[in-house]
């Protein structure tokens, strides 16, 4: 039975108080911090460089994952690892040599994950599952927080869960979903086979605060898995 994890995106955070924000998320019981790195090329937005992430590193003991929405991830991968990211996540669509890039990330001592945009088929990762600890399926088109969850991704999540199980990799490869994950969408994504959930606006807009939002999301996901 895969473990359920909540990974907050800090894209909605107060960028002037990132250290305090990641500390508050840790106190609220999240499992890791999801940094949405955007280069203004692969997606029409620009966010965190390695120095920004490094500045937040000392404010929490949680693992950092870098969702690299960038062209040419190889060029900066080492800087994100040195900044304190233990997982680097690269887009299939942005990697000319995906198998080599995933191997390079692992050679840096980080774990490698692969990300698929909504239109990218599961078949594109069939031959690299042995190199990754997680596949991230986008449930929005990348670039911004606060977008609407794309429910037509659920059969894709199910297809990936079937592929992982068929390759006997259930204990090695998690399925993360990212985009529009909220109290009214997380159960369906979990029921389809996702076990790690990125949430940005659902956490930051909860009037009852982070702990309430995290507990509510985790409870809904666990219920969908029958835990
Ligand atoms: C979008 C990012 C997501 C996004 C999630 O490109 O990869 O992580 O920030 O934000 P919400 O949860 O608000 O959709
Ligand atoms: Zn993301």
PDB file of C-alpha atoms and ligand atoms in Angstrom:
ATOM      1  CA  UNK A   1       0.000   0.000   0.000  1.00  0.00           C
ATOM      2  CA  UNK A   2       1.752   3.223  -1.115  1.00  0.00           C
ATOM      3  CA  UNK A   3       2.115   5.943   1.543  1.00  0.00           C
ATOM      4  CA  UNK A   4       0.053   9.129   1.186  1.00  0.00           C
ATOM      5  CA  UNK A   5       2.075  12.350   1.138  1.00  0.00           C
ATOM      6  CA  UNK A   6       1.135  16.028   0.910  1.00  0.00           C
ATOM      7  CA  UNK A   7       3.673  18.232  -0.879  1.00  0.00           C
ATOM      8  CA  UNK A   8       2.808  21.938  -0.693  1.00  0.00           C
ATOM      9  CA  UNK A   9       3.749  24.141  -3.606  1.00  0.00           C
ATOM     10  CA  UNK A  10       5.160  27.412  -2.228  1.00  0.00           C
ATOM     11  CA  UNK A  11       4.233  29.300  -5.387  1.00  0.00           C
ATOM     12  CA  UNK A  12       1.390  31.083  -3.485  1.00  0.00           C
ATOM     13  CA  UNK A  13       3.637  31.824  -0.483  1.00  0.00           C
ATOM     14  CA  UNK A  14       4.742  35.290   0.605  1.00  0.00           C
ATOM     15  CA  UNK A  15       8.124  35.374  -1.163  1.00  0.00           C
ATOM     16  CA  UNK A  16       9.332  37.973   1.348  1.00  0.00           C
ATOM     17  CA  UNK A  17       8.844  35.414   4.164  1.00  0.00           C
ATOM     18  CA  UNK A  18       9.705  32.074   2.554  1.00  0.00           C
ATOM     19  CA  UNK A  19      11.651  30.850   5.567  1.00  0.00           C
ATOM     20  CA  UNK A  20       8.734  31.428   7.898  1.00  0.00           C
ATOM     21  CA  UNK A  21       6.320  29.904   5.387  1.00  0.00           C
ATOM     22  CA  UNK A  22       8.219  26.618   5.011  1.00  0.00           C
ATOM     23  CA  UNK A  23       8.601  26.423   8.805  1.00  0.00           C
ATOM     24  CA  UNK A  24       4.838  26.893   9.193  1.00  0.00           C
ATOM     25  CA  UNK A  25       4.160  24.203   6.581  1.00  0.00           C
ATOM     26  CA  UNK A  26       6.441  21.797   8.459  1.00  0.00           C
ATOM     27  CA  UNK A  27       4.570  22.581  11.685  1.00  0.00           C
ATOM     28  CA  UNK A  28       1.301  21.857   9.854  1.00  0.00           C
ATOM     29  CA  UNK A  29       2.482  18.327   9.089  1.00  0.00           C
ATOM     30  CA  UNK A  30       3.356  18.343   5.373  1.00  0.00           C
ATOM     31  CA  UNK A  31       5.787  15.726   4.042  1.00  0.00           C
ATOM     32  CA  UNK A  32       8.036  17.766   1.733  1.00  0.00           C
ATOM     33  CA  UNK A  33       8.261  21.180   0.051  1.00  0.00           C
ATOM     34  CA  UNK A  34       7.528  21.431  -3.687  1.00  0.00           C
ATOM     35  CA  UNK A  35       9.484  24.255  -5.375  1.00  0.00           C
ATOM     36  CA  UNK A  36       8.011  25.278  -8.714  1.00  0.00           C
ATOM     37  CA  UNK A  37      11.070  26.366 -10.661  1.00  0.00           C
ATOM     38  CA  UNK A  38      10.126  28.215 -13.832  1.00  0.00           C
ATOM     39  CA  UNK A  39      12.516  29.756 -16.375  1.00  0.00           C
ATOM     40  CA  UNK A  40      10.202  31.926 -18.488  1.00  0.00           C
ATOM     41  CA  UNK A  41      11.086  29.728 -21.489  1.00  0.00           C
ATOM     42  CA  UNK A  42       9.505  26.301 -20.942  1.00  0.00           C
ATOM     43  CA  UNK A  43       6.591  28.054 -19.209  1.00  0.00           C
ATOM     44  CA  UNK A  44       5.552  31.750 -19.347  1.00  0.00           C
ATOM     45  CA  UNK A  45       6.556  32.477 -15.746  1.00  0.00           C
ATOM     46  CA  UNK A  46       9.784  33.001 -13.778  1.00  0.00           C
ATOM     47  CA  UNK A  47      10.261  31.895 -10.159  1.00  0.00           C
ATOM     48  CA  UNK A  48      12.917  30.415  -7.879  1.00  0.00           C
ATOM     49  CA  UNK A  49      16.661  30.282  -8.542  1.00  0.00           C
ATOM     50  CA  UNK A  50      18.880  27.989  -6.458  1.00  0.00           C
ATOM     51  CA  UNK A  51      19.918  30.807  -4.095  1.00  0.00           C
ATOM     52  CA  UNK A  52      16.290  31.437  -3.090  1.00  0.00           C
ATOM     53  CA  UNK A  53      15.817  27.766  -2.238  1.00  0.00           C
ATOM     54  CA  UNK A  54      19.141  27.707  -0.403  1.00  0.00           C
ATOM     55  CA  UNK A  55      17.962  30.639   1.728  1.00  0.00           C
ATOM     56  CA  UNK A  56      14.915  28.624   2.846  1.00  0.00           C
ATOM     57  CA  UNK A  57      16.889  25.424   3.447  1.00  0.00           C
ATOM     58  CA  UNK A  58      17.902  26.231   7.046  1.00  0.00           C
ATOM     59  CA  UNK A  59      14.301  27.014   8.074  1.00  0.00           C
ATOM     60  CA  UNK A  60      13.007  23.443   7.823  1.00  0.00           C
ATOM     61  CA  UNK A  61      14.225  19.863   7.964  1.00  0.00           C
ATOM     62  CA  UNK A  62      11.709  18.743   5.332  1.00  0.00           C
ATOM     63  CA  UNK A  63      12.931  17.307   2.021  1.00  0.00           C
ATOM     64  CA  UNK A  64      12.911  19.768  -0.900  1.00  0.00           C
ATOM     65  CA  UNK A  65      11.810  18.701  -4.372  1.00  0.00           C
ATOM     66  CA  UNK A  66      12.462  20.954  -7.352  1.00  0.00           C
ATOM     67  CA  UNK A  67       9.841  20.796 -10.084  1.00  0.00           C
ATOM     68  CA  UNK A  68      12.035  21.992 -12.933  1.00  0.00           C
ATOM     69  CA  UNK A  69       9.807  23.630 -15.518  1.00  0.00           C
ATOM     70  CA  UNK A  70      12.893  24.682 -17.429  1.00  0.00           C
ATOM     71  CA  UNK A  71      14.695  24.056 -20.697  1.00  0.00           C
ATOM     72  CA  UNK A  72      18.102  22.398 -20.315  1.00  0.00           C
ATOM     73  CA  UNK A  73      17.702  21.121 -16.730  1.00  0.00           C
ATOM     74  CA  UNK A  74      21.155  19.477 -16.884  1.00  0.00           C
ATOM     75  CA  UNK A  75      22.876  22.869 -16.867  1.00  0.00           C
ATOM     76  CA  UNK A  76      21.577  23.856 -13.422  1.00  0.00           C
ATOM     77  CA  UNK A  77      20.805  20.486 -11.821  1.00  0.00           C
ATOM     78  CA  UNK A  78      23.925  20.512  -9.631  1.00  0.00           C
ATOM     79  CA  UNK A  79      23.118  24.010  -8.331  1.00  0.00           C
ATOM     80  CA  UNK A  80      19.635  22.891  -7.215  1.00  0.00           C
ATOM     81  CA  UNK A  81      21.079  19.867  -5.461  1.00  0.00           C
ATOM     82  CA  UNK A  82      23.672  22.043  -3.711  1.00  0.00           C
ATOM     83  CA  UNK A  83      20.849  24.433  -2.735  1.00  0.00           C
ATOM     84  CA  UNK A  84      19.308  21.578  -0.766  1.00  0.00           C
ATOM     85  CA  UNK A  85      16.937  19.780  -3.147  1.00  0.00           C
ATOM     86  CA  UNK A  86      17.083  16.019  -2.650  1.00  0.00           C
ATOM     87  CA  UNK A  87      14.755  15.349  -5.580  1.00  0.00           C
ATOM     88  CA  UNK A  88      14.853  16.902  -9.036  1.00  0.00           C
ATOM     89  CA  UNK A  89      11.850  16.526 -11.310  1.00  0.00           C
ATOM     90  CA  UNK A  90      12.324  17.027 -15.042  1.00  0.00           C
ATOM     91  CA  UNK A  91       9.741  17.328 -17.800  1.00  0.00           C
ATOM     92  CA  UNK A  92       9.724  14.731 -20.562  1.00  0.00           C
ATOM     93  CA  UNK A  93       8.857  17.541 -22.965  1.00  0.00           C
ATOM     94  CA  UNK A  94      11.940  19.594 -22.020  1.00  0.00           C
ATOM     95  CA  UNK A  95      14.581  16.835 -22.151  1.00  0.00           C
ATOM     96  CA  UNK A  96      16.265  15.926 -25.421  1.00  0.00           C
ATOM     97  CA  UNK A  97      17.994  12.952 -23.756  1.00  0.00           C
ATOM     98  CA  UNK A  98      15.700  12.042 -20.857  1.00  0.00           C
ATOM     99  CA  UNK A  99      17.383   8.746 -19.939  1.00  0.00           C
ATOM    100  CA  UNK A 100      20.784  10.465 -19.737  1.00  0.00           C
ATOM    101  CA  UNK A 101      19.408  13.423 -17.736  1.00  0.00           C
ATOM    102  CA  UNK A 102      17.781  11.129 -15.160  1.00  0.00           C
ATOM    103  CA  UNK A 103      21.041   9.205 -14.788  1.00  0.00           C
ATOM    104  CA  UNK A 104      22.949  12.470 -14.389  1.00  0.00           C
ATOM    105  CA  UNK A 105      20.588  13.633 -11.607  1.00  0.00           C
ATOM    106  CA  UNK A 106      21.184  10.342  -9.781  1.00  0.00           C
ATOM    107  CA  UNK A 107      24.953  10.782 -10.213  1.00  0.00           C
ATOM    108  CA  UNK A 108      24.610  14.055  -8.277  1.00  0.00           C
ATOM    109  CA  UNK A 109      23.228  12.100  -5.317  1.00  0.00           C
ATOM    110  CA  UNK A 110      19.647  13.252  -5.770  1.00  0.00           C
ATOM    111  CA  UNK A 111      16.626  11.154  -6.616  1.00  0.00           C
ATOM    112  CA  UNK A 112      15.149  11.688 -10.067  1.00  0.00           C
ATOM    113  CA  UNK A 113      11.518  12.119 -11.008  1.00  0.00           C
ATOM    114  CA  UNK A 114       9.920  12.611 -14.393  1.00  0.00           C
ATOM    115  CA  UNK A 115       7.018  14.933 -15.138  1.00  0.00           C
ATOM    116  CA  UNK A 116       4.357  14.638 -17.862  1.00  0.00           C
ATOM    117  CA  UNK A 117       2.220  17.512 -19.100  1.00  0.00           C
ATOM    118  CA  UNK A 118      -1.465  16.731 -19.614  1.00  0.00           C
ATOM    119  CA  UNK A 119      -1.157  15.793 -23.299  1.00  0.00           C
ATOM    120  CA  UNK A 120       1.999  13.665 -22.943  1.00  0.00           C
ATOM    121  CA  UNK A 121       1.307   9.916 -23.037  1.00  0.00           C
ATOM    122  CA  UNK A 122       2.355   7.453 -20.330  1.00  0.00           C
ATOM    123  CA  UNK A 123       4.290   5.495 -22.960  1.00  0.00           C
ATOM    124  CA  UNK A 124       6.944   8.248 -22.866  1.00  0.00           C
ATOM    125  CA  UNK A 125       8.168   6.999 -19.460  1.00  0.00           C
ATOM    126  CA  UNK A 126       7.800   3.243 -20.012  1.00  0.00           C
ATOM    127  CA  UNK A 127      11.565   2.810 -20.502  1.00  0.00           C
ATOM    128  CA  UNK A 128      12.824   5.002 -17.650  1.00  0.00           C
ATOM    129  CA  UNK A 129      10.773   3.778 -14.676  1.00  0.00           C
ATOM    130  CA  UNK A 130      13.866   1.963 -13.390  1.00  0.00           C
ATOM    131  CA  UNK A 131      15.635   5.340 -13.040  1.00  0.00           C
ATOM    132  CA  UNK A 132      12.955   7.277 -11.161  1.00  0.00           C
ATOM    133  CA  UNK A 133      11.423   7.265  -7.676  1.00  0.00           C
ATOM    134  CA  UNK A 134       8.298   9.049  -8.835  1.00  0.00           C
ATOM    135  CA  UNK A 135       6.307  10.081 -11.886  1.00  0.00           C
ATOM    136  CA  UNK A 136       4.510  13.413 -11.638  1.00  0.00           C
ATOM    137  CA  UNK A 137       1.361  13.718 -13.740  1.00  0.00           C
ATOM    138  CA  UNK A 138       0.322  17.331 -14.269  1.00  0.00           C
ATOM    139  CA  UNK A 139      -3.371  17.914 -13.653  1.00  0.00           C
ATOM    140  CA  UNK A 140      -3.083  21.460 -14.983  1.00  0.00           C
ATOM    141  CA  UNK A 141      -0.974  22.956 -17.758  1.00  0.00           C
ATOM    142  CA  UNK A 142       2.225  24.143 -16.073  1.00  0.00           C
ATOM    143  CA  UNK A 143       3.145  27.741 -15.325  1.00  0.00           C
ATOM    144  CA  UNK A 144       0.721  29.014 -12.722  1.00  0.00           C
ATOM    145  CA  UNK A 145      -1.041  28.107  -9.491  1.00  0.00           C
ATOM    146  CA  UNK A 146      -4.751  28.388  -8.875  1.00  0.00           C
ATOM    147  CA  UNK A 147      -5.853  26.685 -12.090  1.00  0.00           C
ATOM    148  CA  UNK A 148      -8.755  24.243 -12.576  1.00  0.00           C
ATOM    149  CA  UNK A 149      -8.049  20.527 -12.063  1.00  0.00           C
ATOM    150  CA  UNK A 150      -8.193  18.565 -15.333  1.00  0.00           C
ATOM    151  CA  UNK A 151     -10.347  15.547 -14.436  1.00  0.00           C
ATOM    152  CA  UNK A 152      -9.665  13.834 -17.767  1.00  0.00           C
ATOM    153  CA  UNK A 153      -6.222  13.006 -16.365  1.00  0.00           C
ATOM    154  CA  UNK A 154      -7.735  10.325 -14.107  1.00  0.00           C
ATOM    155  CA  UNK A 155      -7.660   7.518 -16.711  1.00  0.00           C
ATOM    156  CA  UNK A 156      -4.009   8.499 -17.313  1.00  0.00           C
ATOM    157  CA  UNK A 157      -3.248   8.166 -13.606  1.00  0.00           C
ATOM    158  CA  UNK A 158      -4.896   4.740 -13.634  1.00  0.00           C
ATOM    159  CA  UNK A 159      -2.905   3.708 -16.721  1.00  0.00           C
ATOM    160  CA  UNK A 160       0.349   4.691 -15.008  1.00  0.00           C
ATOM    161  CA  UNK A 161      -0.572   2.872 -11.789  1.00  0.00           C
ATOM    162  CA  UNK A 162      -1.236  -0.264 -13.898  1.00  0.00           C
ATOM    163  CA  UNK A 163       2.124   0.103 -15.676  1.00  0.00           C
ATOM    164  CA  UNK A 164       4.011   0.512 -12.379  1.00  0.00           C
ATOM    165  CA  UNK A 165       2.307  -2.544 -10.906  1.00  0.00           C
ATOM    166  CA  UNK A 166       2.927  -4.589 -14.077  1.00  0.00           C
ATOM    167  CA  UNK A 167       6.654  -3.787 -13.820  1.00  0.00           C
ATOM    168  CA  UNK A 168       6.643  -4.780 -10.127  1.00  0.00           C
ATOM    169  CA  UNK A 169       7.703  -1.260  -9.101  1.00  0.00           C
ATOM    170  CA  UNK A 170       4.912  -0.363  -6.654  1.00  0.00           C
ATOM    171  CA  UNK A 171       7.403  -0.025  -3.799  1.00  0.00           C
ATOM    172  CA  UNK A 172       9.922   1.958  -5.871  1.00  0.00           C
ATOM    173  CA  UNK A 173       7.872   4.403  -7.926  1.00  0.00           C
ATOM    174  CA  UNK A 174       5.269   6.817  -6.544  1.00  0.00           C
ATOM    175  CA  UNK A 175       2.662   8.732  -8.527  1.00  0.00           C
ATOM    176  CA  UNK A 176       2.413  12.433  -7.727  1.00  0.00           C
ATOM    177  CA  UNK A 177      -0.266  14.734  -9.103  1.00  0.00           C
ATOM    178  CA  UNK A 178       0.109  18.466  -9.365  1.00  0.00           C
ATOM    179  CA  UNK A 179      -2.400  21.182 -10.147  1.00  0.00           C
ATOM    180  CA  UNK A 180      -5.844  22.004  -8.830  1.00  0.00           C
ATOM    181  CA  UNK A 181      -5.584  19.470  -6.007  1.00  0.00           C
ATOM    182  CA  UNK A 182      -8.181  20.489  -3.414  1.00  0.00           C
ATOM    183  CA  UNK A 183     -10.820  18.958  -1.106  1.00  0.00           C
ATOM    184  CA  UNK A 184     -13.171  18.443  -4.070  1.00  0.00           C
ATOM    185  CA  UNK A 185     -10.607  16.844  -6.393  1.00  0.00           C
ATOM    186  CA  UNK A 186      -8.095  14.877  -4.305  1.00  0.00           C
ATOM    187  CA  UNK A 187     -10.280  11.814  -3.703  1.00  0.00           C
ATOM    188  CA  UNK A 188     -10.772  11.139  -7.427  1.00  0.00           C
ATOM    189  CA  UNK A 189      -7.054  11.529  -8.106  1.00  0.00           C
ATOM    190  CA  UNK A 190      -6.269   9.171  -5.227  1.00  0.00           C
ATOM    191  CA  UNK A 191      -8.886   6.655  -6.334  1.00  0.00           C
ATOM    192  CA  UNK A 192      -7.253   6.663  -9.788  1.00  0.00           C
ATOM    193  CA  UNK A 193      -3.926   5.689  -8.204  1.00  0.00           C
ATOM    194  CA  UNK A 194      -2.041   8.840  -7.168  1.00  0.00           C
ATOM    195  CA  UNK A 195      -0.408   8.704  -3.736  1.00  0.00           C
ATOM    196  CA  UNK A 196       1.504  11.994  -3.476  1.00  0.00           C
ATOM    197  CA  UNK A 197      -0.343  15.283  -3.819  1.00  0.00           C
ATOM    198  CA  UNK A 198       0.960  18.732  -4.585  1.00  0.00           C
ATOM    199  CA  UNK A 199      -1.299  21.498  -3.342  1.00  0.00           C
ATOM    200  CA  UNK A 200      -0.663  25.218  -3.463  1.00  0.00           C
ATOM    201  CA  UNK A 201      -3.752  27.396  -3.432  1.00  0.00           C
ATOM    202  CA  UNK A 202      -5.821  24.809  -1.514  1.00  0.00           C
ATOM    203  CA  UNK A 203      -3.426  25.180   1.424  1.00  0.00           C
ATOM    204  CA  UNK A 204      -2.802  28.913   1.275  1.00  0.00           C
ATOM    205  CA  UNK A 205      -6.454  29.871   0.811  1.00  0.00           C
ATOM    206  CA  UNK A 206      -7.866  27.685   3.637  1.00  0.00           C
ATOM    207  CA  UNK A 207      -9.376  30.151   6.155  1.00  0.00           C
ATOM    208  CA  UNK A 208      -8.733  27.637   8.943  1.00  0.00           C
ATOM    209  CA  UNK A 209      -5.017  27.535   8.178  1.00  0.00           C
ATOM    210  CA  UNK A 210      -2.395  25.079   6.947  1.00  0.00           C
ATOM    211  CA  UNK A 211      -2.938  22.335   9.526  1.00  0.00           C
ATOM    212  CA  UNK A 212      -6.642  22.109   8.780  1.00  0.00           C
ATOM    213  CA  UNK A 213      -6.018  22.033   5.027  1.00  0.00           C
ATOM    214  CA  UNK A 214      -3.269  19.396   5.249  1.00  0.00           C
ATOM    215  CA  UNK A 215      -5.252  17.148   7.580  1.00  0.00           C
ATOM    216  CA  UNK A 216      -8.371  17.444   5.439  1.00  0.00           C
ATOM    217  CA  UNK A 217      -6.531  16.605   2.203  1.00  0.00           C
ATOM    218  CA  UNK A 218      -4.658  13.676   3.768  1.00  0.00           C
ATOM    219  CA  UNK A 219      -7.846  12.250   5.267  1.00  0.00           C
ATOM    220  CA  UNK A 220      -9.653  12.425   1.942  1.00  0.00           C
ATOM    221  CA  UNK A 221      -6.777  10.766   0.083  1.00  0.00           C
ATOM    222  CA  UNK A 222      -6.428   8.010   2.685  1.00  0.00           C
ATOM    223  CA  UNK A 223     -10.159   7.319   2.544  1.00  0.00           C
ATOM    224  CA  UNK A 224      -9.975   6.974  -1.247  1.00  0.00           C
ATOM    225  CA  UNK A 225      -7.178   4.414  -0.794  1.00  0.00           C
ATOM    226  CA  UNK A 226      -9.187   2.614   1.921  1.00  0.00           C
ATOM    227  CA  UNK A 227      -6.580   3.417   4.582  1.00  0.00           C
TER     228      UNK A 227
HETATM  229  C1  LIG B   1       2.030  24.636 -11.860  1.00  0.00           C
HETATM  230  C2  LIG B   1       2.810  24.042 -10.688  1.00  0.00           C
HETATM  231  C3  LIG B   1       1.925  23.544  -9.582  1.00  0.00           C
HETATM  232  C4  LIG B   1       1.013  24.632  -9.012  1.00  0.00           C
HETATM  233  C5  LIG B   1       0.082  24.016  -7.996  1.00  0.00           C
HETATM  234  O1  LIG B   1       2.908  24.819 -12.951  1.00  0.00           O
HETATM  235  O2  LIG B   1       3.610  22.971 -11.125  1.00  0.00           O
HETATM  236  O3  LIG B   1       2.754  22.992  -8.549  1.00  0.00           O
HETATM  237  O4  LIG B   1       1.795  25.623  -8.402  1.00  0.00           O
HETATM  238  O5  LIG B   1      -0.755  25.057  -7.532  1.00  0.00           O
HETATM  239  P1  LIG B   1      -2.306  24.767  -7.256  1.00  0.00           P
HETATM  240  O6  LIG B   1      -2.326  23.701  -6.194  1.00  0.00           O
HETATM  241  O7  LIG B   1      -2.824  26.082  -6.780  1.00  0.00           O
HETATM  242  O8  LIG B   1      -2.900  24.300  -8.540  1.00  0.00           O
HETATM  243 ZN1  LIG B   2       4.632  21.881  -9.504  1.00  0.00          ZN
END
